[in-house]
Amino acid sequence: MTDDRPRQLARTPPLGWNSWNAFSCEVTDADIRAAADALVETGLRDAGYEYVVVDDCWMASETDREGRLQPSADFPNGMAALADYVHDSGLKFGLYSSAGSETCQGYPASLGRERLHAEQFADWGVDYLKYDNCGDHRGRDAIDRYAAMGDALSSVDREIVFSICEWGRNEPWRWGRNVGGHLWRATDDLVAKWRADPDEFGLGVADALNRMADIDAAAAHGPGGWNDPDMLQIGNGPDSGQSEHEAVDVQRPLTEAERRTHFAFWCLLAAPLMLGTDLTSLSTFDRELLTNERLLAIDQDPLGIQGTPDRRDGDAEVWSKRLADGGAAVAFHNRGDDAREISTHVSAVDVTGGAARYQVCDCWTGNEWETSGSLAMTVEPRDTAIVRVMPQ
Ligand code: GLA
């Protein structure tokens, strides 16, 4: 077990981009370079998004004789050259494998070859490993399989963020840190929908929020180890500039209100923020949403607290998250089909109490006002108002 190692990585939730939601199994070397360029050009890198992660399907269908992973023909320059390109852009480089015999798309993976692959990753300049749960597990339980890779990563001469993608099946928030994990998926895959039918693949944004409200995982969450409600779907959908590389399982793009809710809640949850769209066709709305400094400050707050629900009655929800400066972020979410006022009081949310006055700042508009305790926001359907509240 590796729970006594220094934990300098991921002191705040990792921010970056991952190829899966936009490019699925069609990803190429050129797509990754274009994503790195776009992170720089859009200002997303300077806003804090630093990891560029190649998800499934980067590897050839055969390993070499010793069992090493080899890049597919879609990565003709090799992974070290790609890592160099990403590093030269002022970014960090990530790869994907699985704690089984195969990846989810049937490519060779790392179970039983953890040390060999960790050495490859370190030699190539990998800074982040997303480690999935597909393939034959050969009778080994999840903790054992993930600990094997955690130990292998800790034995190589490179600091590598370890992203456990076990879908929350075995409550990884209970053991993720102990196997060297820096983040662990708490949910099934997020798809670019508000709600998914129970019998179809994946979770919509509203489904994922229900899941995060229901599981008892917030206590495990904090600097060095984060619950992960999956990568962002902002920007995805059939009418959102994705004609070349249509994402999996999408019917329509999330509306602006739904996208605001998606981003506000991932920040309130202090979730890892891995962008999942084709950044070369990012809309102005999405770029402004994803670089909102007030929201990113809530996500990256040094206390690292996961926001939790204070009230969920019918269509009105209030969630809050304590912040390092003694204030709190408070989210007002409307699940219904009509605009409504949602109200609460400072005594009912996770803010330092007892002050006579509180300063309130609307994180979308920047508008500021004072209150002696009442908080009320008008919220459009499926939208979320989010404020920062500070005792005076
Ligand atoms: C699983 C993971 C996804 C993605 C795919 C790749 O479904 O949960 O995030 O990595 O595999 O095949």
PDB file of C-alpha atoms and ligand atoms in Angstrom, residues 18 20-21 55-57 96 103-105 130 132-134 165 167 185 187-189 201 230-231, ligand 1:
ATOM      1  CA  ASN A  18      -9.306  14.618 -22.869  1.00  0.00           C
ATOM      2  CA  TRP A  20     -12.712  10.783 -25.632  1.00  0.00           C
ATOM      3  CA  ASN A  21     -15.923  12.843 -25.610  1.00  0.00           C
ATOM      4  CA  ASP A  55      -7.924   8.466 -24.156  1.00  0.00           C
ATOM      5  CA  ASP A  56      -8.587   4.969 -25.540  1.00  0.00           C
ATOM      6  CA  CYS A  57      -7.411   3.768 -28.989  1.00  0.00           C
ATOM      7  CA  TYR A  96      -4.895   6.031 -21.052  1.00  0.00           C
ATOM      8  CA  THR A 103      -9.135  -1.424 -22.943  1.00  0.00           C
ATOM      9  CA  CYS A 104     -12.859  -0.736 -23.321  1.00  0.00           C
ATOM     10  CA  GLN A 105     -12.369  -0.633 -27.102  1.00  0.00           C
ATOM     11  CA  LYS A 130      -6.223   7.610 -16.896  1.00  0.00           C
ATOM     12  CA  ASP A 132      -9.927   2.315 -16.944  1.00  0.00           C
ATOM     13  CA  ASN A 133     -11.677  -0.824 -15.689  1.00  0.00           C
ATOM     14  CA  CYS A 134     -12.275  -2.854 -18.868  1.00  0.00           C
ATOM     15  CA  CYS A 165     -11.612   5.184 -13.848  1.00  0.00           C
ATOM     16  CA  TRP A 167     -16.904   4.145 -12.513  1.00  0.00           C
ATOM     17  CA  ARG A 185     -14.534   8.328 -11.125  1.00  0.00           C
ATOM     18  CA  THR A 187     -20.105   7.750 -11.720  1.00  0.00           C
ATOM     19  CA  ASP A 188     -20.762   5.994 -14.997  1.00  0.00           C
ATOM     20  CA  ASP A 189     -19.863   7.836 -18.210  1.00  0.00           C
ATOM     21  CA  PHE A 201     -25.749   4.029 -21.983  1.00  0.00           C
ATOM     22  CA  ASP A 230     -16.581  12.491 -15.334  1.00  0.00           C
ATOM     23  CA  MET A 231     -15.356  14.795 -18.066  1.00  0.00           C
TER      24      MET A 231
HETATM   25  C1  GLA B   1     -14.912   3.921 -20.545  1.00  0.00           C
HETATM   26  C2  GLA B   1     -14.548   5.188 -19.760  1.00  0.00           C
HETATM   27  C3  GLA B   1     -14.633   6.382 -20.683  1.00  0.00           C
HETATM   28  C4  GLA B   1     -13.691   6.195 -21.866  1.00  0.00           C
HETATM   29  C5  GLA B   1     -13.991   4.896 -22.588  1.00  0.00           C
HETATM   30  C6  GLA B   1     -12.926   4.560 -23.616  1.00  0.00           C
HETATM   31  O1  GLA B   1     -16.239   3.933 -20.942  1.00  0.00           O
HETATM   32  O2  GLA B   1     -15.396   5.333 -18.654  1.00  0.00           O
HETATM   33  O3  GLA B   1     -14.333   7.569 -19.991  1.00  0.00           O
HETATM   34  O4  GLA B   1     -12.361   6.213 -21.385  1.00  0.00           O
HETATM   35  O5  GLA B   1     -14.066   3.792 -21.690  1.00  0.00           O
HETATM   36  O6  GLA B   1     -13.162   3.356 -24.252  1.00  0.00           O
END
